[in-house]
Structures are given as C-alpha cells and as structure tokens.
Amino acid sequence: MPPPWRVRPLGPNVGRIRIVHAVPSLVGERKLTDWIAAIRINLGHNFLLHHILEEPKPAQLRKARYQRGHISVYCLIRNSIQPMIPVLRHAGYDVDGGGFGFEPKRLWDVVLSVVPGSTDRIERLKFDLIMQLTHTRADVFSSLFGYFERVNGAWQLLGSLGISPPEKFIQTVIINGIEVSERHGRTVDPQLLEQMKSMNYNVFYDTLRQFI
C-alpha cells in the first residue's frame, strides 16, 4: 500500500485540498508539532507540498490549475493560524486580506520564523518518528494490525517531513518486529516470513493483510 503522500488525488476536485489528517489550530508553541505534521501530510497527500517548499515560477502562476492549488494551500494555512494573527501583527506583518500576496510559502516561512522553537520541533519530530520505526515492539500491541498501523503511520509522517525510508526498510522493520515478538511470533509461519523478505512491497503488504 503506497503511503498517502504518493497517492494522486482524482476527479474534478483535484485543485482542492482533500483533508486526510485533522489540522489543529496553531496556538503559539502549543500543538506546533502536530500542526506542522498535519499541514505537511495533507499537502503531501494532495501533491501540493511544493507550494510551501519553493517559490513558484511566473509561468506556473499563470496556469489556472496551479493557481487553484496555490490559493487552496494559502487558505488552509491562513485558516489554521487564526489564534496567531495578533502575534503576527505585533511582529509587524500585514496578515489581513492579501497581506502576503496570497503566497503560501511566504506565509509558512513567516509563521515558522515567528513561533519559537519551530525548527527544533521539526528536528525533534523527525528523531521521534525514526525511533518509533526502529524501536517500537510488536508485543506492546494486542494485534498485528495495531503494530503495523503504528509503523506505517510513522513512515507516512516522515515522508511528509521530507524523509522517505525505502519500502524495503519498512518491510524489514515489520518482519523483524514480528519475528522477535513473543505474542505475535507464531501468528505468521516462520517459513512464510522468510519468503516475505524477498517479496516486493505490494506483494508483501497483500500477504501481511491476511494476518492483520
């Protein structure tokens, strides 16, 4: 199963953001980590992450589809930072109407520059997610489904933060987690587990689904 930031949205609403992860309101440093992750995972899911990572080329801005995505990203960020508006005004930024020229990257960069600890929080989040991937024990979950969801969720969030461990790495993490698990080690036949190591990820996932 491909992670959500690799699933291309379909249909007539391709220019609109399909919310796949609740975006909390940003209140100072409170919920900062959750806010950053939610924005990134939603934009990644909709193939719009580039709107906050790079300045658009003039030719892109002239394209209606790009412009729709551009405005959608700006509105998503703007609506989620309502509690921070007085702080941004106090810092000297014009946040009313088109004060940022409806440029999502500019608004994103300003928010992260004004809110204390943004960069540190992002790095801490990356570290925590990597630790979840490599140190989460399957035994603490009552089912293999719960274990798989935790590992897969950490993988998805890392992807939204610009770190994409290869599918083979995730596959190995999950198989090792099952092999060393006293609770779930016998759920999957050891010979089948050995075969699963050489499967491509899609076949591996379909096989694993039989047990979760």
XYZ file of N, CA and C in Angstrom:
636
model
N 0.853 -1.199 0.000
C 0.000 0.000 0.000
C 0.880 1.238 0.000
N 0.783 2.092 -1.000
C 1.626 3.286 -1.023
C 1.223 4.263 0.050
N 2.187 4.964 0.658
C 1.847 5.964 1.672
C 1.039 7.087 1.054
N 0.247 7.826 1.855
C -0.706 8.775 1.303
C -0.097 9.909 0.513
N 1.190 10.281 0.774
C 1.720 11.402 0.003
C 2.095 10.962 -1.414
N 1.938 9.662 -1.709
C 2.218 9.191 -3.057
C 0.935 8.818 -3.797
N -0.207 9.014 -3.174
C -1.483 8.703 -3.814
C -1.993 9.952 -4.515
N -2.108 9.908 -5.830
C -2.521 11.092 -6.581
C -4.032 11.259 -6.487
N -4.535 12.431 -6.064
C -5.970 12.656 -5.985
C -6.593 12.634 -7.370
N -7.820 12.136 -7.449
C -8.510 12.003 -8.716
C -9.771 12.838 -8.733
N -10.357 12.994 -9.925
C -11.662 13.638 -10.021
C -11.579 15.128 -10.249
N -12.760 15.763 -10.342
C -12.815 17.185 -10.692
C -12.299 18.113 -9.615
N -12.146 17.625 -8.383
C -11.715 18.485 -7.283
C -10.210 18.426 -7.068
N -9.465 18.091 -8.129
C -8.024 17.911 -7.974
C -7.343 19.173 -7.462
N -7.915 20.343 -7.723
C -7.306 21.586 -7.266
C -7.638 21.928 -5.838
N -8.510 21.146 -5.203
C -8.893 21.410 -3.822
C -8.161 20.451 -2.890
N -7.972 20.877 -1.660
C -7.250 20.035 -0.712
C -8.208 19.048 -0.061
N -7.886 17.778 -0.187
C -8.665 16.737 0.483
C -8.022 16.504 1.848
N -8.717 16.869 2.910
C -8.148 16.779 4.250
C -8.104 15.321 4.684
N -6.910 14.808 4.943
C -6.745 13.421 5.368
C -6.254 13.334 6.807
N -5.908 14.462 7.391
C -5.389 14.476 8.760
C -5.826 15.792 9.379
N -6.521 15.729 10.508
C -7.054 16.939 11.139
C -5.950 17.964 11.369
N -6.224 19.206 10.990
C -5.250 20.285 11.175
C -5.638 21.085 12.411
N -4.869 20.975 13.502
C -5.210 21.720 14.719
C -4.914 23.200 14.550
N -5.655 24.034 15.263
C -5.349 25.464 15.262
C -4.015 25.683 15.957
N -3.206 26.555 15.391
C -1.891 26.828 15.966
C -2.022 27.885 17.047
N -1.637 27.520 18.273
C -1.699 28.447 19.404
C -0.291 28.543 19.981
N 0.496 29.506 19.495
C 1.869 29.627 19.975
C 2.626 28.327 19.760
N 3.346 27.901 20.785
C 4.099 26.653 20.686
C 3.231 25.438 20.960
N 2.027 25.673 21.475
C 1.127 24.556 21.733
C 0.691 23.933 20.412
N 0.743 22.638 20.346
C 0.331 21.878 19.163
C 1.184 22.186 17.930
N 2.332 22.827 18.135
C 3.155 23.200 16.984
C 3.572 21.979 16.174
N 4.045 20.940 16.864
C 4.484 19.738 16.165
C 3.337 19.108 15.392
N 2.168 19.002 16.038
C 1.002 18.424 15.367
C 0.586 19.272 14.171
N 0.653 20.597 14.328
C 0.249 21.499 13.243
C 1.167 21.341 12.031
N 2.470 21.331 12.273
C 3.436 21.181 11.181
C 3.218 19.856 10.454
N 3.083 18.773 11.220
C 2.903 17.455 10.608
C 1.599 17.382 9.827
N 0.512 17.950 10.385
C -0.789 17.894 9.716
C -0.779 18.668 8.404
N -0.183 19.862 8.412
C -0.096 20.648 7.176
C 0.696 19.879 6.125
N 1.839 19.358 6.515
C 2.701 18.668 5.557
C 2.052 17.399 5.011
N 1.387 16.627 5.880
C 0.817 15.365 5.406
C -0.379 15.606 4.496
N -1.155 16.668 4.781
C -2.273 16.997 3.896
C -1.787 17.500 2.541
N -0.783 18.359 2.548
C -0.264 18.869 1.283
C 0.425 17.760 0.493
N 1.167 16.893 1.192
C 1.811 15.783 0.505
C 0.801 14.851 -0.135
N -0.291 14.581 0.574
C -1.342 13.705 0.054
C -1.948 14.270 -1.223
N -2.032 15.583 -1.299
C -2.659 16.239 -2.442
C -1.658 16.714 -3.497
N -0.395 16.292 -3.363
C 0.664 16.698 -4.290
C 0.791 18.220 -4.347
N 0.679 18.869 -3.183
C 0.764 20.328 -3.119
C 1.895 20.801 -2.210
N 2.738 19.873 -1.755
C 3.770 20.227 -0.786
C 4.755 21.248 -1.354
N 4.946 21.244 -2.665
C 5.910 22.176 -3.275
C 5.493 23.635 -3.089
N 4.210 23.881 -2.803
C 3.744 25.261 -2.644
C 4.345 25.943 -1.410
N 4.816 25.152 -0.429
C 5.446 25.752 0.748
C 6.947 25.492 0.777
N 7.456 24.770 -0.216
C 8.881 24.437 -0.234
C 9.671 25.265 -1.235
N 8.994 25.823 -2.231
C 9.727 26.548 -3.263
C 8.892 27.697 -3.806
N 9.576 28.710 -4.277
C 8.895 29.845 -4.894
C 8.383 29.428 -6.273
N 7.153 29.794 -6.615
C 6.622 29.410 -7.931
C 7.267 30.208 -9.055
N 7.405 29.578 -10.203
C 7.884 30.286 -11.387
C 6.726 31.089 -11.982
N 7.014 32.241 -12.574
C 5.943 33.066 -13.157
C 5.036 32.295 -14.104
N 5.635 31.381 -14.877
C 4.830 30.611 -15.834
C 3.830 29.715 -15.112
N 4.238 29.194 -13.938
C 3.332 28.336 -13.175
C 2.127 29.120 -12.678
N 2.377 30.327 -12.197
C 1.301 31.132 -11.631
C 0.261 31.513 -12.673
N 0.630 31.456 -13.935
C -0.326 31.791 -14.989
C -1.246 30.623 -15.324
N -0.934 29.447 -14.796
C -1.758 28.269 -15.063
C -2.869 28.178 -14.023
N -4.112 28.036 -14.504
C -5.275 28.060 -13.609
C -5.214 26.951 -12.570
N -4.785 25.760 -12.966
C -4.737 24.639 -12.024
C -3.733 24.905 -10.912
N -2.566 25.418 -11.281
C -1.547 25.732 -10.280
C -2.050 26.822 -9.343
N -2.704 27.827 -9.902
C -3.199 28.935 -9.094
C -4.255 28.472 -8.106
N -5.119 27.528 -8.523
C -6.132 26.991 -7.601
C -5.461 26.298 -6.421
N -4.446 25.485 -6.718
C -3.725 24.820 -5.644
C -3.017 25.808 -4.747
N -2.445 26.840 -5.341
C -1.721 27.878 -4.606
C -2.638 28.561 -3.588
N -3.816 28.970 -4.039
C -4.773 29.645 -3.160
C -5.307 28.687 -2.100
N -5.547 27.415 -2.487
C -6.050 26.430 -1.525
C -5.066 26.225 -0.380
N -3.774 26.142 -0.716
C -2.741 25.959 0.315
C -2.683 27.188 1.218
N -2.734 28.364 0.630
C -2.709 29.603 1.416
C -3.878 29.631 2.391
N -5.080 29.286 1.909
C -6.275 29.326 2.764
C -6.192 28.298 3.886
N -5.653 27.103 3.580
C -5.520 26.075 4.616
C -4.633 26.579 5.750
N -3.488 27.163 5.399
C -2.571 27.673 6.421
C -3.186 28.860 7.155
N -3.745 29.793 6.383
C -4.322 31.016 6.973
C -5.443 30.692 7.948
N -6.311 29.743 7.603
C -7.443 29.403 8.472
C -7.004 28.687 9.741
N -5.861 28.003 9.679
C -5.425 27.232 10.846
C -4.590 28.052 11.824
N -4.259 29.298 11.470
C -3.417 30.114 12.363
C -4.191 31.291 12.956
N -5.519 31.208 12.966
C -6.326 32.312 13.487
C -5.850 32.808 14.853
N -5.584 31.901 15.829
C -5.140 32.389 17.145
C -3.796 33.122 17.107
N -3.028 32.922 16.018
C -1.702 33.534 15.923
C -1.720 34.889 15.216
N -2.863 35.293 14.670
C -2.935 36.537 13.895
C -2.452 37.747 14.698
N -2.903 37.939 15.968
C -2.403 39.089 16.741
C -0.888 39.063 16.926
N -0.331 37.863 17.082
C 1.119 37.732 17.257
C 1.845 38.168 15.988
N 1.324 37.757 14.834
C 1.948 38.133 13.568
C 1.831 39.636 13.332
N 0.668 40.197 13.690
C 0.503 41.647 13.543
C 1.507 42.383 14.422
N 1.662 41.895 15.666
C 2.580 42.528 16.608
C 4.017 42.451 16.089
N 4.306 41.396 15.326
C 5.656 41.234 14.767
C 5.856 42.092 13.519
N 4.803 42.830 13.133
C 4.937 43.760 12.014
C 4.473 43.241 10.676
N 3.748 42.115 10.676
C 3.299 41.546 9.409
C 1.844 41.908 9.131
N 1.557 42.236 7.890
C 0.200 42.536 7.455
C -0.463 41.221 7.054
N -1.337 40.721 7.905
C -1.939 39.408 7.655
C -3.390 39.515 7.214
N -3.883 40.705 7.001
C -5.275 40.879 6.601
C -5.397 40.832 5.078
N -6.482 40.219 4.635
C -6.724 40.157 3.196
C -5.581 39.479 2.480
N -5.025 40.142 1.498
C -3.910 39.572 0.739
C -2.587 40.123 1.189
N -2.440 40.327 2.484
C -1.225 40.925 3.021
C 0.042 40.186 2.643
N -0.064 38.878 2.404
C 1.096 38.090 1.997
C 1.066 37.807 0.497
N 0.214 38.575 -0.207
C 0.123 38.353 -1.647
C -0.436 36.988 -1.984
N -1.139 36.386 -1.007
C -1.681 35.036 -1.173
C -0.584 34.047 -1.559
N 0.620 34.267 -1.009
C 1.753 33.381 -1.263
C 1.901 32.419 -0.087
N 1.552 31.136 -0.258
C 1.599 30.188 0.856
C 2.995 29.988 1.428
N 4.035 29.967 0.575
C 5.391 29.758 1.091
C 5.802 30.921 1.983
N 5.456 32.131 1.588
C 5.810 33.300 2.394
C 5.109 33.243 3.749
N 3.825 32.905 3.732
C 3.078 32.807 4.986
C 3.646 31.701 5.864
N 3.934 30.547 5.284
C 4.503 29.404 6.008
C 5.834 29.783 6.658
N 6.714 30.408 5.883
C 8.030 30.788 6.398
C 7.916 31.805 7.535
N 6.985 32.757 7.395
C 6.810 33.771 8.436
C 6.312 33.133 9.724
N 5.338 32.242 9.622
C 4.805 31.581 10.822
C 5.918 30.823 11.538
N 6.725 30.075 10.788
C 7.798 29.298 11.412
C 8.904 30.188 11.971
N 9.047 31.396 11.425
C 10.064 32.306 11.955
C 9.582 33.030 13.207
N 8.265 33.195 13.334
C 7.702 33.927 14.474
C 7.466 33.013 15.670
N 6.998 31.787 15.413
C 6.698 30.864 16.511
C 8.003 30.293 17.055
N 8.287 30.479 18.340
C 9.544 29.995 18.919
C 9.677 28.481 18.803
N 10.868 28.038 18.512
C 11.154 26.607 18.560
C 10.679 25.806 17.375
N 10.240 26.463 16.281
C 9.702 25.712 15.149
C 10.719 24.727 14.586
N 11.926 25.221 14.277
C 12.937 24.364 13.667
C 13.320 23.225 14.595
N 13.497 23.539 15.884
C 13.847 22.495 16.846
C 12.753 21.443 16.926
N 11.493 21.886 16.880
C 10.382 20.943 16.966
C 10.361 20.000 15.758
N 10.642 20.540 14.573
C 10.650 19.698 13.380
C 11.728 18.622 13.499
N 12.928 19.015 13.917
C 14.020 18.052 14.055
C 13.697 17.018 15.128
N 13.071 17.473 16.221
C 12.694 16.543 17.284
C 11.646 15.552 16.792
N 10.695 16.049 15.996
C 9.657 15.179 15.451
C 10.275 14.117 14.547
N 11.225 14.515 13.702
C 11.892 13.548 12.831
C 12.581 12.465 13.657
N 13.295 12.893 14.706
C 14.006 11.938 15.562
C 13.029 10.977 16.233
N 11.923 11.517 16.778
C 10.936 10.676 17.460
C 10.324 9.655 16.508
N 10.054 10.064 15.280
C 9.447 9.157 14.311
C 10.416 8.053 13.908
N 11.692 8.401 13.742
C 12.691 7.383 13.416
C 12.812 6.383 14.568
N 12.760 6.880 15.802
C 12.807 5.987 16.962
C 11.585 5.075 16.990
N 10.415 5.611 16.632
C 9.211 4.784 16.567
C 9.385 3.657 15.556
N 9.971 3.982 14.421
C 10.152 2.983 13.369
C 11.073 1.859 13.815
N 12.154 2.214 14.464
C 13.199 1.230 14.747
C 13.096 0.581 16.123
N 12.310 1.164 17.039
C 12.293 0.641 18.399
C 10.909 0.247 18.913
N 9.872 0.422 18.116
C 8.543 0.014 18.567
C 8.457 -1.504 18.578
N 8.057 -2.082 19.724
C 7.970 -3.531 19.865
C 6.558 -4.003 19.564
N 6.452 -5.048 18.759
C 5.134 -5.571 18.389
C 4.381 -6.093 19.605
N 5.108 -6.551 20.630
C 4.457 -7.151 21.801
C 3.575 -6.176 22.569
N 3.812 -4.878 22.444
C 3.004 -3.925 23.209
C 1.640 -3.712 22.570
N 1.403 -4.299 21.400
C 0.113 -4.163 20.727
C -0.660 -5.472 20.836
N -1.964 -5.356 21.005
C -2.797 -6.550 21.146
C -2.987 -7.277 19.822
N -2.707 -6.609 18.714
C -2.870 -7.233 17.401
C -1.755 -6.775 16.472
N -1.504 -7.571 15.453
C -0.524 -7.178 14.446
C -0.990 -5.956 13.672
N -2.312 -5.797 13.571
C -2.845 -4.628 12.873
C -2.409 -3.344 13.573
N -2.511 -3.319 14.908
C -2.108 -2.142 15.664
C -0.630 -1.837 15.487
N 0.188 -2.895 15.477
C 1.631 -2.718 15.280
C 1.919 -2.171 13.886
N 1.289 -2.758 12.879
C 1.501 -2.300 11.506
C 1.069 -0.849 11.341
N -0.061 -0.467 11.926
C -0.557 0.900 11.808
C 0.419 1.898 12.431
N 1.030 1.534 13.565
C 1.990 2.432 14.208
C 3.221 2.644 13.309
N 3.768 1.546 12.794
C 4.945 1.654 11.932
C 4.601 2.407 10.651
N 3.473 2.060 10.043
C 3.076 2.707 8.793
C 2.792 4.194 9.008
N 2.190 4.533 10.160
C 1.905 5.932 10.464
C 3.174 6.754 10.617
N 4.183 6.179 11.292
C 5.464 6.873 11.442
C 6.129 7.064 10.084
N 6.020 6.070 9.226
C 6.583 6.149 7.877
C 5.927 7.279 7.084
N 4.607 7.372 7.164
C 3.867 8.399 6.443
C 4.278 9.799 6.899
N 4.383 9.981 8.217
C 4.741 11.302 8.735
C 6.165 11.689 8.344
N 7.072 10.715 8.362
C 8.441 11.006 7.922
C 8.446 11.458 6.463
N 7.636 10.807 5.652
C 7.548 11.205 4.252
C 7.063 12.625 4.102
N 6.114 13.026 4.955
C 5.590 14.391 4.879
C 6.625 15.418 5.322
N 7.660 14.972 6.058
C 8.718 15.867 6.526
C 9.962 15.800 5.635
N 9.828 15.131 4.515
C 10.931 15.103 3.558
C 11.907 13.963 3.738
N 11.600 13.010 4.629
C 12.447 11.831 4.808
C 11.640 10.621 4.362
N 12.116 9.909 3.367
C 11.353 8.783 2.824
C 12.175 7.499 2.890
N 12.127 6.782 4.033
C 12.814 5.494 4.095
C 12.276 4.578 2.994
N 13.137 3.814 2.327
C 12.663 2.946 1.245
C 11.689 1.888 1.750
N 10.838 1.415 0.840
C 9.846 0.407 1.215
C 10.515 -0.832 1.802
N 11.687 -1.196 1.268
C 12.385 -2.389 1.751
C 12.775 -2.227 3.218
N 13.132 -1.015 3.617
C 13.484 -0.762 5.013
C 12.269 -0.972 5.913
N 11.118 -0.426 5.517
C 9.894 -0.585 6.305
C 9.501 -2.049 6.369
N 9.641 -2.738 5.256
C 9.327 -4.162 5.185
C 10.180 -4.945 6.180
N 11.466 -4.635 6.223
C 12.384 -5.320 7.139
C 12.042 -5.012 8.591
N 11.702 -3.743 8.892
C 11.323 -3.356 10.249
C 10.121 -4.168 10.717
N 9.102 -4.287 9.866
C 7.880 -5.005 10.240
C 8.161 -6.488 10.434
N 8.909 -7.092 9.508
C 9.217 -8.526 9.614
C 10.032 -8.808 10.872
N 11.048 -7.993 11.138
C 11.853 -8.180 12.347
C 11.004 -8.027 13.596
N 10.080 -7.059 13.578
C 9.203 -6.848 14.725
C 8.336 -8.053 15.015
N 7.892 -8.730 13.951
C 7.070 -9.932 14.128
C 7.928 -11.098 14.605
N 9.121 -11.236 14.033
C 9.994 -12.369 14.361
C 10.388 -12.382 15.833
N 10.653 -11.224 16.414
C 11.116 -11.178 17.809
C 9.957 -11.062 18.799
N 8.732 -11.069 18.306
C 7.577 -10.893 19.177
C 7.139 -12.219 19.778
N 7.091 -12.280 21.114
C 6.607 -13.483 21.779
C 5.101 -13.635 21.597
N 4.399 -12.504 21.533
C 2.940 -12.542 21.414
C 2.496 -12.892 19.996
N 3.187 -12.337 18.993
C 2.733 -12.487 17.609
C 3.661 -13.337 16.748
N 4.757 -13.818 17.332
C 5.752 -14.533 16.543
C 5.223 -15.769 15.851
N 4.203 -16.407 16.446
C 3.661 -17.623 15.851
C 2.443 -17.350 14.980
N 2.039 -16.098 14.898
C 0.876 -15.759 14.072
C 1.170 -16.010 12.606
N 2.390 -15.705 12.202
C 2.816 -15.902 10.815
C 3.843 -17.025 10.783
N 3.641 -17.989 9.897
C 4.559 -19.117 9.776
C 5.982 -18.615 9.490
N 6.986 -19.126 10.233
C 8.367 -18.657 10.042
C 8.859 -18.792 8.604
N 8.457 -19.882 7.924
C 8.888 -20.058 6.537
C 8.291 -18.983 5.631
N 7.016 -18.631 5.918
C 6.378 -17.576 5.134
C 7.054 -16.232 5.402
N 7.415 -15.990 6.666
C 8.126 -14.750 6.993
C 9.425 -14.642 6.202
N 10.128 -15.769 6.086
C 11.385 -15.780 5.339
C 11.139 -15.449 3.869
N 10.052 -16.008 3.315
C 9.711 -15.719 1.919
C 9.327 -14.254 1.734
N 8.664 -13.689 2.757
C 8.192 -12.307 2.661
C 9.349 -11.315 2.560
N 10.525 -11.711 3.023
C 11.683 -10.811 2.983
C 12.102 -10.482 1.554
N 11.846 -11.407 0.624
C 12.271 -11.192 -0.760
C 11.136 -10.698 -1.657
N 9.945 -10.494 -1.093
C 8.810 -10.015 -1.886
C 8.934 -8.518 -2.147
N 8.358 -8.050 -3.259
C 8.255 -6.601 -3.408
C 7.197 -6.100 -2.436
N 7.177 -4.788 -2.176
C 6.362 -4.276 -1.070
C 4.872 -4.517 -1.269
N 4.371 -4.389 -2.481
C 2.938 -4.574 -2.713
C 2.505 -6.004 -2.431
N 3.310 -6.986 -2.883
C 3.004 -8.391 -2.603
C 3.139 -8.658 -1.108
N 4.180 -8.091 -0.495
C 4.375 -8.230 0.954
C 3.166 -7.707 1.722
N 2.684 -6.520 1.336
C 1.541 -5.923 2.029
C 0.298 -6.789 1.872
N 0.040 -7.284 0.656
C -1.138 -8.133 0.430
C -1.051 -9.413 1.250
N 0.160 -9.965 1.374
C 0.349 -11.178 2.180
C 0.135 -10.878 3.656
N 0.675 -9.759 4.119
C 0.547 -9.386 5.526
C -0.905 -9.144 5.909
N -1.693 -8.633 4.980
C -3.102 -8.331 5.265
C -3.875 -9.567 5.707
N -3.422 -10.747 5.316
C -4.105 -11.981 5.716
C -4.050 -12.183 7.230
N -3.077 -11.548 7.877
C -2.871 -11.775 9.306
C -3.245 -10.569 10.161
N -3.618 -9.442 9.519
C -3.950 -8.253 10.300
C -5.377 -7.816 10.047
